[in-house]
Amino acid sequence: MTDLTLLDRDGGLTAVPLAEAPAFQKPRQPLRSRVAYAAAHVVPKTHADNTPGEPAEIDWDATLAFRHHVWSWGLGVADAMDTAQRNMGLDARATRELITRSAAEANAVGGKLVVGVNTDHLEAEQVSLDEVIDAYKEQLHHTEDAGAGAVLMASRHLARAARTADDYRRVYREVLAAAGAPVVLHWLGTAFDPQLAGYFGSDDWSVASQTLLQVIEYNRDKVQGVKMSLLDADAEISVRERLPESARMFTGDDFHYVGLIAGDERGHSDALLGAFAALAPNASAAIQALDADDEAAYHRILGPTEALSQQVFAAPTYYYKTGVAFLSWLNGHQSAFQMIGGLHAARSLPHLSRIVELANASGSLERPELAAARWHSMLTLNGVDVHAAVAAPAVETVGVPAEEVLA
């Protein structure tokens, strides 16, 4: 078996054994015990001007093929979210086309799809509340016309325009009244976007959650759930336990999702996670285990991936998209490690090396030999002699027998 060369922050090299790919099986029937969406990224054209500030030029074949990969594992796709670089390179034109194309693909194969609805097509930074409402409605109508479900994303424009919690209640009331079907609300924390400070009227999550819960209570027939991305498991559980029965909690906590999805006697969270874009086979196999009432197998499969996700989403968290695209490249879902806006340069080689190490240890390399070859070529291109690595002691890696992952 090939050794895998790792690079530490001091430039030291270590060789570790390359683990075999886990024998996960695709489900033969829909997943039942949890609703799970993977927030998918976009793949740019390799020859495009993928530099900061340039318009997005998307490789539609690779981008849509990745969505089919997610659907093939029984997961839904959450598209045009922050994982797809909303507010970080994905411009309004590309966003509209992404939604239209993804919706057409989902409708063709019966895949579950929700997409982000925001106000980010507005050119002005400072706008009125009425303009925020109209902007939300414009994107909402495009989404519904395309045939996709909607996730009302947190709006930077609303965060700047709102002065009180009543402003949030008013905006959401008017936008939800225009929705043709129930939507998912999205509460994105400042770790993901510092410009959303004070969202829902307060920097204190316990105070802000009261506004969120009032929005849901006053609009029960228009809200199917909420995605919380505060990276605070206690906050998510607190809100989850106060939701009306009609609303689901979709965890967006890429640090603590294993326990939140497993839940306890008081309830569980469903999932809408950027991490699952990089872990679709693992996530599917884990939920299949829950479907078979095998919680031990669930934890055995998904538990080791949490350390990988924590590395991908390490501070500054808003650069997590680089790790998602990097793993996509390692696993053969795109031909080059490139991102729109030049964001592939947002993480260091030692940071990426740690991702490689944890992906190898957690059974998250779908094609280990390819991943090793690509990683080693990247090191070589950056002047690192991969053959100079010193062998490290073997470590236990994740390997789940196929017979333990029930379809």
PDB file of C-alpha atoms in Angstrom, residues 32-39 75-78 81-82 112-115 149-152 182-189 192 212 216 222-233 235-237 239-241 243-254 256-262 267-274 276 287:
ATOM      1  CA  ARG A  32     -35.769   7.330   6.320  1.00  0.00           C
ATOM      2  CA  SER A  33     -34.547   8.246   9.776  1.00  0.00           C
ATOM      3  CA  ARG A  34     -33.092  11.680   8.961  1.00  0.00           C
ATOM      4  CA  VAL A  35     -33.482  14.342   6.276  1.00  0.00           C
ATOM      5  CA  ALA A  36     -30.009  15.260   5.065  1.00  0.00           C
ATOM      6  CA  TYR A  37     -28.845  17.865   2.568  1.00  0.00           C
ATOM      7  CA  ALA A  38     -25.267  18.426   1.462  1.00  0.00           C
ATOM      8  CA  ALA A  39     -24.520  22.075   0.697  1.00  0.00           C
ATOM      9  CA  LEU A  75     -28.794  12.793   0.149  1.00  0.00           C
ATOM     10  CA  GLY A  76     -30.474  16.001  -0.930  1.00  0.00           C
ATOM     11  CA  VAL A  77     -28.555  18.936  -2.366  1.00  0.00           C
ATOM     12  CA  ALA A  78     -28.635  22.415  -0.863  1.00  0.00           C
ATOM     13  CA  MET A  81     -25.624  28.495  -0.440  1.00  0.00           C
ATOM     14  CA  ASP A  82     -22.490  29.979   1.119  1.00  0.00           C
ATOM     15  CA  LYS A 112     -34.167  16.534  -3.419  1.00  0.00           C
ATOM     16  CA  LEU A 113     -33.098  20.153  -3.842  1.00  0.00           C
ATOM     17  CA  VAL A 114     -33.331  23.386  -1.902  1.00  0.00           C
ATOM     18  CA  VAL A 115     -31.506  26.559  -2.920  1.00  0.00           C
ATOM     19  CA  GLY A 149     -37.369  24.623  -2.677  1.00  0.00           C
ATOM     20  CA  ALA A 150     -36.150  27.751  -0.912  1.00  0.00           C
ATOM     21  CA  VAL A 151     -33.802  28.484   1.970  1.00  0.00           C
ATOM     22  CA  LEU A 152     -34.129  32.111   3.089  1.00  0.00           C
ATOM     23  CA  PRO A 182     -42.922  26.334   3.072  1.00  0.00           C
ATOM     24  CA  VAL A 183     -39.266  27.403   3.219  1.00  0.00           C
ATOM     25  CA  VAL A 184     -36.255  26.805   5.447  1.00  0.00           C
ATOM     26  CA  LEU A 185     -34.902  29.781   7.403  1.00  0.00           C
ATOM     27  CA  HIS A 186     -31.131  30.133   7.755  1.00  0.00           C
ATOM     28  CA  TRP A 187     -29.377  31.598  10.788  1.00  0.00           C
ATOM     29  CA  LEU A 188     -25.716  32.020   9.848  1.00  0.00           C
ATOM     30  CA  GLY A 189     -23.329  32.953  12.625  1.00  0.00           C
ATOM     31  CA  PHE A 192     -19.140  32.189   8.779  1.00  0.00           C
ATOM     32  CA  LEU A 212     -36.441  33.670  15.262  1.00  0.00           C
ATOM     33  CA  ILE A 216     -41.615  30.745  12.908  1.00  0.00           C
ATOM     34  CA  LYS A 222     -44.755  28.979   5.589  1.00  0.00           C
ATOM     35  CA  VAL A 223     -41.753  27.610   7.542  1.00  0.00           C
ATOM     36  CA  GLN A 224     -40.745  23.964   7.285  1.00  0.00           C
ATOM     37  CA  GLY A 225     -37.665  24.385   9.429  1.00  0.00           C
ATOM     38  CA  VAL A 226     -34.558  26.346  10.341  1.00  0.00           C
ATOM     39  CA  LYS A 227     -30.890  25.736   9.583  1.00  0.00           C
ATOM     40  CA  MET A 228     -28.708  26.903  12.488  1.00  0.00           C
ATOM     41  CA  SER A 229     -25.052  27.585  11.752  1.00  0.00           C
ATOM     42  CA  LEU A 230     -23.795  29.078  15.016  1.00  0.00           C
ATOM     43  CA  LEU A 231     -21.276  26.296  15.792  1.00  0.00           C
ATOM     44  CA  ASP A 232     -22.851  26.106  19.250  1.00  0.00           C
ATOM     45  CA  ALA A 233     -24.495  22.765  20.009  1.00  0.00           C
ATOM     46  CA  ALA A 235     -27.750  26.921  21.377  1.00  0.00           C
ATOM     47  CA  GLU A 236     -29.046  24.625  18.646  1.00  0.00           C
ATOM     48  CA  ILE A 237     -30.544  22.176  21.130  1.00  0.00           C
ATOM     49  CA  VAL A 239     -33.865  26.336  19.914  1.00  0.00           C
ATOM     50  CA  ARG A 240     -34.696  22.838  18.654  1.00  0.00           C
ATOM     51  CA  GLU A 241     -36.586  22.009  21.829  1.00  0.00           C
ATOM     52  CA  LEU A 243     -39.654  24.706  17.804  1.00  0.00           C
ATOM     53  CA  PRO A 244     -43.282  23.975  16.961  1.00  0.00           C
ATOM     54  CA  GLU A 245     -43.893  20.383  15.860  1.00  0.00           C
ATOM     55  CA  SER A 246     -44.363  21.606  12.299  1.00  0.00           C
ATOM     56  CA  ALA A 247     -40.745  22.805  12.011  1.00  0.00           C
ATOM     57  CA  ARG A 248     -37.557  20.775  11.689  1.00  0.00           C
ATOM     58  CA  MET A 249     -34.127  21.735  12.983  1.00  0.00           C
ATOM     59  CA  PHE A 250     -31.516  21.349  10.242  1.00  0.00           C
ATOM     60  CA  THR A 251     -28.096  21.417  11.833  1.00  0.00           C
ATOM     61  CA  GLY A 252     -25.544  23.604  10.126  1.00  0.00           C
ATOM     62  CA  ASP A 253     -23.024  22.935  12.913  1.00  0.00           C
ATOM     63  CA  ASP A 254     -19.998  21.476  11.176  1.00  0.00           C
ATOM     64  CA  HIS A 256     -20.789  18.969  16.443  1.00  0.00           C
ATOM     65  CA  TYR A 257     -23.086  17.337  13.882  1.00  0.00           C
ATOM     66  CA  VAL A 258     -22.542  13.734  14.969  1.00  0.00           C
ATOM     67  CA  GLY A 259     -24.257  14.119  18.345  1.00  0.00           C
ATOM     68  CA  LEU A 260     -26.837  16.608  17.076  1.00  0.00           C
ATOM     69  CA  ILE A 261     -28.010  14.279  14.308  1.00  0.00           C
ATOM     70  CA  ALA A 262     -27.959  11.234  16.585  1.00  0.00           C
ATOM     71  CA  GLY A 267     -35.187  14.899  19.865  1.00  0.00           C
ATOM     72  CA  HIS A 268     -32.633  15.151  17.070  1.00  0.00           C
ATOM     73  CA  SER A 269     -31.527  17.483  14.296  1.00  0.00           C
ATOM     74  CA  ASP A 270     -31.744  16.801  10.602  1.00  0.00           C
ATOM     75  CA  ALA A 271     -28.854  18.028   8.462  1.00  0.00           C
ATOM     76  CA  LEU A 272     -28.040  20.776   5.996  1.00  0.00           C
ATOM     77  CA  LEU A 273     -24.266  20.785   6.063  1.00  0.00           C
ATOM     78  CA  GLY A 274     -21.353  21.983   3.996  1.00  0.00           C
ATOM     79  CA  PHE A 276     -21.618  16.596   3.911  1.00  0.00           C
ATOM     80  CA  ILE A 287     -27.872   7.400   8.135  1.00  0.00           C
TER      81      ILE A 287
END
